[in-house]
Short mmCIF file of C-alpha atoms and ligand atoms in Angstrom, two decimals:
data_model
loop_
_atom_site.label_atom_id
_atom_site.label_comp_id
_atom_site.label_asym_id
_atom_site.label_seq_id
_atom_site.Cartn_x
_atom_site.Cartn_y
_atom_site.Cartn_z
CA UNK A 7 -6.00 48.26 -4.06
CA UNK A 8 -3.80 45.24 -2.89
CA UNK A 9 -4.51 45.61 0.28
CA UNK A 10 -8.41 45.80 -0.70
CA UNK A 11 -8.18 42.36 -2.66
CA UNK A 12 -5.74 41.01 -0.13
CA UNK A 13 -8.58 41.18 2.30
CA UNK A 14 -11.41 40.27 0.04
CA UNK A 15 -8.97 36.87 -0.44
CA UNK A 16 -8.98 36.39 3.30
CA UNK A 17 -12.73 37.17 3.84
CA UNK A 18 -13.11 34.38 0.88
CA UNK A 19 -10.99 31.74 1.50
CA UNK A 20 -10.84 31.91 5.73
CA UNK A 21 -14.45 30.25 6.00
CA UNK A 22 -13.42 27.31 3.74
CA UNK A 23 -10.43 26.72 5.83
CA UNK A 24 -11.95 26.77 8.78
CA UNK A 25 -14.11 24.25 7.19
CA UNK A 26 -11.35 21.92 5.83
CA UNK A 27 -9.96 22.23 9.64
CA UNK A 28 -13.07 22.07 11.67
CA UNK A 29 -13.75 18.69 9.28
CA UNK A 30 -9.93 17.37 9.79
CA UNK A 31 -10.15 18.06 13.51
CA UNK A 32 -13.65 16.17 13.75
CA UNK A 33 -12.01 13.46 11.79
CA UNK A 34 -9.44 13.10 14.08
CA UNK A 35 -11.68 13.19 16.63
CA UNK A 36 -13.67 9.99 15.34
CA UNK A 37 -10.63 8.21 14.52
CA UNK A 38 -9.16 8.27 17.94
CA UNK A 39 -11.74 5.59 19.18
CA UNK A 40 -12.81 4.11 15.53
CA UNK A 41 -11.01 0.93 17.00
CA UNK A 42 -12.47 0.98 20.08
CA UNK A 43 -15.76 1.13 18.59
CA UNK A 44 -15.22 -1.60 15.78
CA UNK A 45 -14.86 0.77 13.05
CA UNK A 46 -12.16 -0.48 11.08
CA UNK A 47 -12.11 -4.15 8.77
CA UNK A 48 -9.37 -4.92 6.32
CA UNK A 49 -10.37 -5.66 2.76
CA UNK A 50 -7.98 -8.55 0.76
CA UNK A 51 -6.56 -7.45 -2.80
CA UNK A 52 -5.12 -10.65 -4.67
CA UNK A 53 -1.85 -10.84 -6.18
CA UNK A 54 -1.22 -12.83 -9.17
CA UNK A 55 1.73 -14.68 -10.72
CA UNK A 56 1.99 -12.98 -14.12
CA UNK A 57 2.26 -15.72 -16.40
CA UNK A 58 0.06 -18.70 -14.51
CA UNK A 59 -2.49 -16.25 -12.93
CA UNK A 60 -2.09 -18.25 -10.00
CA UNK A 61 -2.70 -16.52 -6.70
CA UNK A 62 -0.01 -16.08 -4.84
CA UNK A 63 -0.89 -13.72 -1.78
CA UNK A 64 -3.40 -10.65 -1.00
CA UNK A 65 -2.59 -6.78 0.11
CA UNK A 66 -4.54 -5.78 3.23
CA UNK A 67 -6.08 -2.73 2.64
CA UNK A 68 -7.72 -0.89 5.65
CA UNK A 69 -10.95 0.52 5.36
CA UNK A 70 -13.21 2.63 8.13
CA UNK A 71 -16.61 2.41 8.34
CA UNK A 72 -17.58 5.93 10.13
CA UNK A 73 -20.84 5.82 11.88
CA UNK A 74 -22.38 8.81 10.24
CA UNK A 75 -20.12 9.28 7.16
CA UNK A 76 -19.98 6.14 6.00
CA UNK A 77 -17.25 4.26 4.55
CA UNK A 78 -14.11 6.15 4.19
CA UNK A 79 -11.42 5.83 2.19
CA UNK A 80 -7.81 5.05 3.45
CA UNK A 81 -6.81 7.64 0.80
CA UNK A 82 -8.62 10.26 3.00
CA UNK A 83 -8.25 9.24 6.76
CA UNK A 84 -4.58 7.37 6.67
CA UNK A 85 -3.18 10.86 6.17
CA UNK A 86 -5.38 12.16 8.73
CA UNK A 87 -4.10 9.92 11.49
CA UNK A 88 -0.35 10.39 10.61
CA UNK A 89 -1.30 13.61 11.49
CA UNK A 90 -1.86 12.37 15.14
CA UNK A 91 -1.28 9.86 17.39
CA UNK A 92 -3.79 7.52 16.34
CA UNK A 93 -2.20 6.29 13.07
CA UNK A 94 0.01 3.93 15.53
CA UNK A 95 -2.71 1.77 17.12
CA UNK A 96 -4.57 2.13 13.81
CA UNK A 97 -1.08 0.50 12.49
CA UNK A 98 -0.86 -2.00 14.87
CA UNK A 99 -3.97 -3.26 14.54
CA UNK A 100 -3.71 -3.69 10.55
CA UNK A 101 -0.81 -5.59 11.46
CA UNK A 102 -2.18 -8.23 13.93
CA UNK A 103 -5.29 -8.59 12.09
CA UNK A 104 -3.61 -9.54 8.47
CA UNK A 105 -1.08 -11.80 10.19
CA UNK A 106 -4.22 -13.37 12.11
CA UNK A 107 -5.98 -13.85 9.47
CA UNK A 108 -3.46 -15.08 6.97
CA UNK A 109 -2.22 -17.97 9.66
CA UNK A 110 -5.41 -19.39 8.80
CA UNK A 111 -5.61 -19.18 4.94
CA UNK A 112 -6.14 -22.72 3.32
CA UNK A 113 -2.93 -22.00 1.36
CA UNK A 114 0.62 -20.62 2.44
CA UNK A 115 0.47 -17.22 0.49
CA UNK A 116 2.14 -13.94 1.02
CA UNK A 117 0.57 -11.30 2.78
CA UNK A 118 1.16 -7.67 2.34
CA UNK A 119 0.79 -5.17 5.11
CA UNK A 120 1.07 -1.14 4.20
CA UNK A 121 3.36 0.29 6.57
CA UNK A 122 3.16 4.43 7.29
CA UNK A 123 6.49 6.02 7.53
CA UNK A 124 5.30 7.37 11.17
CA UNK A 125 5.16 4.06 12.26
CA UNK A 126 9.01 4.30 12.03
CA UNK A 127 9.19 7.46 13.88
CA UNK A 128 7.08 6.23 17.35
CA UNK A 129 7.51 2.81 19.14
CA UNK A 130 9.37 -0.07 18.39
CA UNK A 131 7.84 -1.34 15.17
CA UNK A 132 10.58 -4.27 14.77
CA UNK A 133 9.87 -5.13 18.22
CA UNK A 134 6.26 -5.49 16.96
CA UNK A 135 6.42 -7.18 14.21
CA UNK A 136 8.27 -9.32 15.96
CA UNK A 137 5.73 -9.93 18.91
CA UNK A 138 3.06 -10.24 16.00
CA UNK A 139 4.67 -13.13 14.62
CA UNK A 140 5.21 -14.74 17.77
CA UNK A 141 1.58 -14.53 18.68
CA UNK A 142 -0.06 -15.25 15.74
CA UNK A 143 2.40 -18.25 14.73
CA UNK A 144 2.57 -16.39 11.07
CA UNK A 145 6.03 -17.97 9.02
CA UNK A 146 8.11 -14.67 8.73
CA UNK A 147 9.00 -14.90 4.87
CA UNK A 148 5.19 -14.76 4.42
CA UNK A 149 4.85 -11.34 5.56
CA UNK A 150 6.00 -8.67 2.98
CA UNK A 151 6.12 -5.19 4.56
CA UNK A 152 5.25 -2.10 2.02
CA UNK A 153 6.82 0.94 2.40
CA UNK A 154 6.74 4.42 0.41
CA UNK A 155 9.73 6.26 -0.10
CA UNK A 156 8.11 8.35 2.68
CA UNK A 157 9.87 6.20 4.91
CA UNK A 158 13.39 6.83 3.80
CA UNK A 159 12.87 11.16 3.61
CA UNK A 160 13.03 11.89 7.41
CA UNK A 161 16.13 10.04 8.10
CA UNK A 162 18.00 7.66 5.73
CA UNK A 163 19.88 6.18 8.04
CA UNK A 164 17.62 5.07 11.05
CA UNK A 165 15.32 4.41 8.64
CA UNK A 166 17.95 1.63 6.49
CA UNK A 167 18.81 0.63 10.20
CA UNK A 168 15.29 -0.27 11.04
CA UNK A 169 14.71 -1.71 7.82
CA UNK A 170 18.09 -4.05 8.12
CA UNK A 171 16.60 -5.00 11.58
CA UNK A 172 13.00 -5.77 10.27
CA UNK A 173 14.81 -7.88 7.52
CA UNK A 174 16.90 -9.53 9.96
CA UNK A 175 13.66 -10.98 11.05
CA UNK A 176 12.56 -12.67 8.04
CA UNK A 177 9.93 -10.58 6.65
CA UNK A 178 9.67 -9.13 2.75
CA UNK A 179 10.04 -5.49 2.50
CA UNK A 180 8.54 -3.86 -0.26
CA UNK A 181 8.96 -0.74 -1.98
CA UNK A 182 5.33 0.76 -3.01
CA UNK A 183 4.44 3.32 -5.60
CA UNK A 184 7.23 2.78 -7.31
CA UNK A 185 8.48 5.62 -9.56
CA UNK A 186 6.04 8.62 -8.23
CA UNK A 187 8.84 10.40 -5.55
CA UNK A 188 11.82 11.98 -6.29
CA UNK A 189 14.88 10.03 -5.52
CA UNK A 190 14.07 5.99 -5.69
CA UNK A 191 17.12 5.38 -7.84
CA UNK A 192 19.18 6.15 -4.84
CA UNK A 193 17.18 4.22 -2.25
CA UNK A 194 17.21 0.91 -4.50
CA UNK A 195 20.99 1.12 -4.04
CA UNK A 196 20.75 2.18 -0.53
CA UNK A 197 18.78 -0.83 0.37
CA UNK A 198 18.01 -4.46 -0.89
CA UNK A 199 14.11 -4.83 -1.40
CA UNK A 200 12.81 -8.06 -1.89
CA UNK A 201 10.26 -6.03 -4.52
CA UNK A 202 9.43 -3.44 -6.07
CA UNK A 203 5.95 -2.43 -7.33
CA UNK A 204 5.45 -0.30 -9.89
CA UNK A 205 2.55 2.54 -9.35
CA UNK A 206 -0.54 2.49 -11.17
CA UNK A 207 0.05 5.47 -12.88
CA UNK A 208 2.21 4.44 -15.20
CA UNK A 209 0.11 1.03 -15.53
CA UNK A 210 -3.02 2.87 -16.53
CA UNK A 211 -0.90 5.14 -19.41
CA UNK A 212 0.42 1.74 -21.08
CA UNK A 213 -2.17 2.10 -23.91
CA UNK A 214 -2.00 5.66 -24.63
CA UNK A 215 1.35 7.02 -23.96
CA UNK A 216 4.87 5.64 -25.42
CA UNK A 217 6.73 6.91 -22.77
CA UNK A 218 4.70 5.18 -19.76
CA UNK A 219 5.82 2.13 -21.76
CA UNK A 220 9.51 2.51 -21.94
CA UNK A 221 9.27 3.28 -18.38
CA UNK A 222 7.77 0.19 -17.31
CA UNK A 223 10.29 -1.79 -19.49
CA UNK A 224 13.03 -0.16 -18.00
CA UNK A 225 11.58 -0.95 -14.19
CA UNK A 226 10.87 -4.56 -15.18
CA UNK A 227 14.76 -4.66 -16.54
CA UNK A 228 16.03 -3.02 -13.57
CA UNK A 229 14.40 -4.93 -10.95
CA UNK A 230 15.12 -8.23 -12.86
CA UNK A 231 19.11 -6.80 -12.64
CA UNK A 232 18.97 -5.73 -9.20
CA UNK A 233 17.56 -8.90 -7.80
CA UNK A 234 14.17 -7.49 -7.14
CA UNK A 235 11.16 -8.61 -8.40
CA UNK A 236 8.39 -6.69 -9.93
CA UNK A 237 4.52 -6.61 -9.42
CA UNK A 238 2.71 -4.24 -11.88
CA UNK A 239 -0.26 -2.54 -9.43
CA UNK A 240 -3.60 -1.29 -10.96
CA UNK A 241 -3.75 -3.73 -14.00
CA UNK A 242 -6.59 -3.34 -15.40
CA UNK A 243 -7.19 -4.94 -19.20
CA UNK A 244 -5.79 -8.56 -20.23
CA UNK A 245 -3.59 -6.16 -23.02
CA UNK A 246 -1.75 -4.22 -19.99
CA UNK A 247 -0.97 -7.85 -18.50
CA UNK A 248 0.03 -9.15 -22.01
CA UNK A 249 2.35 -6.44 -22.16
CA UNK A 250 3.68 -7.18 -18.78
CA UNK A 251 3.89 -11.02 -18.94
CA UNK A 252 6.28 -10.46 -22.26
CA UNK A 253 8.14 -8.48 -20.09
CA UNK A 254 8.71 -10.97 -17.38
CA UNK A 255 6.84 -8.93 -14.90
CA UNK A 256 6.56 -11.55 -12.10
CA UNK A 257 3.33 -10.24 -10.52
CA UNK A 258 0.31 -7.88 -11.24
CA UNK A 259 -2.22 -6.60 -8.72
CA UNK A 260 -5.32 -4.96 -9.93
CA UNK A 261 -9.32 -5.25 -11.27
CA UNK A 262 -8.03 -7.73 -13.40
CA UNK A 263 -6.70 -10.24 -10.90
CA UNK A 264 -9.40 -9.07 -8.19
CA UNK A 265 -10.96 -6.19 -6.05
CA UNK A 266 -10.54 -5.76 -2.78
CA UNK A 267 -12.72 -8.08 -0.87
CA UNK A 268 -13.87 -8.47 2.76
CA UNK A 269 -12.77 -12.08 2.30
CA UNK A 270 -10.18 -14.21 0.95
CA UNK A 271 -10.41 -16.45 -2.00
CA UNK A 272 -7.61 -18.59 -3.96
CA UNK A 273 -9.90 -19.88 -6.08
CA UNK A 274 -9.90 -17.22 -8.78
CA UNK A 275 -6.67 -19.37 -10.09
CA UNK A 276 -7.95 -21.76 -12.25
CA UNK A 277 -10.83 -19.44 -13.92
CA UNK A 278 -7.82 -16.68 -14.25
CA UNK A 279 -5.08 -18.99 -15.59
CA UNK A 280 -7.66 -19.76 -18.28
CA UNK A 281 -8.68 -16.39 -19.20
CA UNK A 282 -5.30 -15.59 -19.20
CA UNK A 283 -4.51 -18.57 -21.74
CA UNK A 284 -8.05 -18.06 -23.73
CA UNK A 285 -6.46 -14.64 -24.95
P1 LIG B 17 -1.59 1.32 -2.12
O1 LIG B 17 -0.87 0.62 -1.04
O2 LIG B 17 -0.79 1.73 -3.32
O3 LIG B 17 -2.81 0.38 -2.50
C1 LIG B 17 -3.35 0.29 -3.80
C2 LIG B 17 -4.60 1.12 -3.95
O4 LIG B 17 -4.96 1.14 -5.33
C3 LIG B 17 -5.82 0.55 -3.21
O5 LIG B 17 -6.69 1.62 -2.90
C4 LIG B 17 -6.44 -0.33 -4.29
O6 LIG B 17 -7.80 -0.59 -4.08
C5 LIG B 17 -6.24 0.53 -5.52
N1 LIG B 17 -6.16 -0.29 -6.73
C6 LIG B 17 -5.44 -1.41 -6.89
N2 LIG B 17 -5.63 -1.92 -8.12
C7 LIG B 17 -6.48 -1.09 -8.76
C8 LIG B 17 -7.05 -1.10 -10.11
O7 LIG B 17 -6.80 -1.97 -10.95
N3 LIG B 17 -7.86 -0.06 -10.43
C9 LIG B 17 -8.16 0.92 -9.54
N4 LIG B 17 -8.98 1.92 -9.94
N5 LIG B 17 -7.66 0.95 -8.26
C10 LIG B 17 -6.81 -0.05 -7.89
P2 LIG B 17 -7.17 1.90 -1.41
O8 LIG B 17 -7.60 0.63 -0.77
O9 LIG B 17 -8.14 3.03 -1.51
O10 LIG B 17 -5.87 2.38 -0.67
C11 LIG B 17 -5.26 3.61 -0.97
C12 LIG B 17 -3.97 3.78 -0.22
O11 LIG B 17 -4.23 3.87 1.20
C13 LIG B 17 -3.01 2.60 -0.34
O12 LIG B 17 -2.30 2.68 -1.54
C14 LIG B 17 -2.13 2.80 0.88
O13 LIG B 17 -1.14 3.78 0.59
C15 LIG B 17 -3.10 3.39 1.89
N6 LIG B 17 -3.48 2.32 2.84
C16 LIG B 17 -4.44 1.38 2.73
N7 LIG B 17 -4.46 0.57 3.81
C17 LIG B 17 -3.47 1.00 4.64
C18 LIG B 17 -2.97 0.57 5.92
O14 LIG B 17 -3.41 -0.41 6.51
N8 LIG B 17 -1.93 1.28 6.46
C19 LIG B 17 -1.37 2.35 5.81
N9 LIG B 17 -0.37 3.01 6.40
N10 LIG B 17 -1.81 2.78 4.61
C20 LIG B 17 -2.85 2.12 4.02
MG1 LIG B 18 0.41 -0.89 -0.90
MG1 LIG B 19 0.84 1.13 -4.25
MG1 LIG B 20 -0.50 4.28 -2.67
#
């Protein structure tokens, strides 16, 4: 009888896997030459100072606009391209755009680049963001790397090495999704991030659950001990940034500040500082 079901299981589920890889491999497929072709564009996410709701820099977030599909989301194709060789041109053009296009913002501010933790496995990547620099004339301390604790799994210690090296340069490193793996504790001691930003998740429970809230006060107190400060990502409601500006928070990221936009404004300042105040 097990060996009845055990084959009514594969006759079920082999289809849909073939599916899930034919799609994956056809993904691929498109994504090798999706720069090529003009496929990709970076969208801008602001960052705001906590208490002013002055903006003080924008995330570049990748986005691909597939010529049959649509656009799709960096969610879905970024792990699809550290599955292959194309996640490192993919990665080095996200970096030379956002450091392009930030050298010629109207104002100084920060400008955060996602780093994937294969770009630390193939190529030089402080060699790179090095040359970037160079080219584009981009101030070092404006760039602020963000890394996932994905970085530091594979191998601690090339990976603190290259991160030393990358720091030696000038640049920000940040550590993103803060508080979703399993070991960050040991990495904040391991290494000294210029930031840490707390995930979403625990952003978006603030309201409802007691514990999401002693959580973030604990990362806000931690950071402010360790010397790193804190942006609050996926804020939402002018209550969640309430909450956060008592705490010190330094800066939020979310609806609230600003969506991701195909360009970049500063002017949401003003209008924001006085919502902000209004409340
Ligand atoms: P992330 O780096 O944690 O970026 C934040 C994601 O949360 C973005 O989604 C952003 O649009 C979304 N988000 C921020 N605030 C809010 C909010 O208030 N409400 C809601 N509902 N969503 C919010 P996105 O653009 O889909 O990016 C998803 C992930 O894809 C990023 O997470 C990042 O891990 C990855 N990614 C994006 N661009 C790149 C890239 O250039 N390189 C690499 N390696 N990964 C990238
Ligand atoms: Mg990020
Ligand atoms: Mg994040
Ligand atoms: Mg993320």
């Amino acid at each position: 009888r097990a060996k009845a079901e055990g084959r009514g299981l594969a006759r079920g589920f082999e289809p849909e896997m073939d599916l899930a890889l034919r799609e994956r491999r056809a993904l691929q497929q498109d994504l090798a030459t999706a720069i090529s072709r003009n496929e990709m564009f970076l969208h801008w996410m602001p960052q705001a100072n906590t208490q002013t709701g002055e903006i003080v820099g924008f995330e570049a977030l990748l986005r691909w606009k597939h010529p049959t599909r649509g656009v799709v989301s960096p969610a879905v194709f970024i792990p699809v391209a550290e599955g292959t060789a194309a996640i490192v041109p993919i990665g080095e053009w996200v970096l030379r755009r956002a450091c392009q296009d930030a050298a010629g913002w109207i104002k100084p501010g920060k400008v955060a680049v996602n780093l994937s933790p294969v770009q630390f496995q193939h190529g030089d990547i402080v060699e790179l963001v090095h040359g970037i620099l160079v080219e584009t004339g981009l101030p070092a301390p404006r760039l602020e790397l963000e890394i996932t604790e994905g970085v530091l799994l594979d191998n601690l210690s090339s990976a603190l090495h290259t991160l030393r090296r990358l720091k030696a340069l000038g640049v920000q490193i940040a550590m993103d999704d803060f508080g979703t793996g399993y070991s960050s504790l040991s990495y904040l001691q391991s290494f000294p991030f210029d930031r840490i930003k707390i995930d979403a998740s625990f952003i978006r429970q603030l309201s409802t659950s007691p514990q999401a809230k002693a959580i973030v006060r604990a990362v806000v107190a931690l950071g402010e001990s360790l010397n790193m400060p804190i942006t609050a990502e996926g804020v939402e409601t002018l209550e969640q940034r309430a909450f956060l500006a008592e705490l010190n928070c330094e800066e939020i990221q979310g609806y609230l500040v600003g969506r991701p936009s195909p360009v970049v404004s500063f002017d949401g300042s003003m209008t924001r500082a006085r919502a902000f105040a209004s409340r």
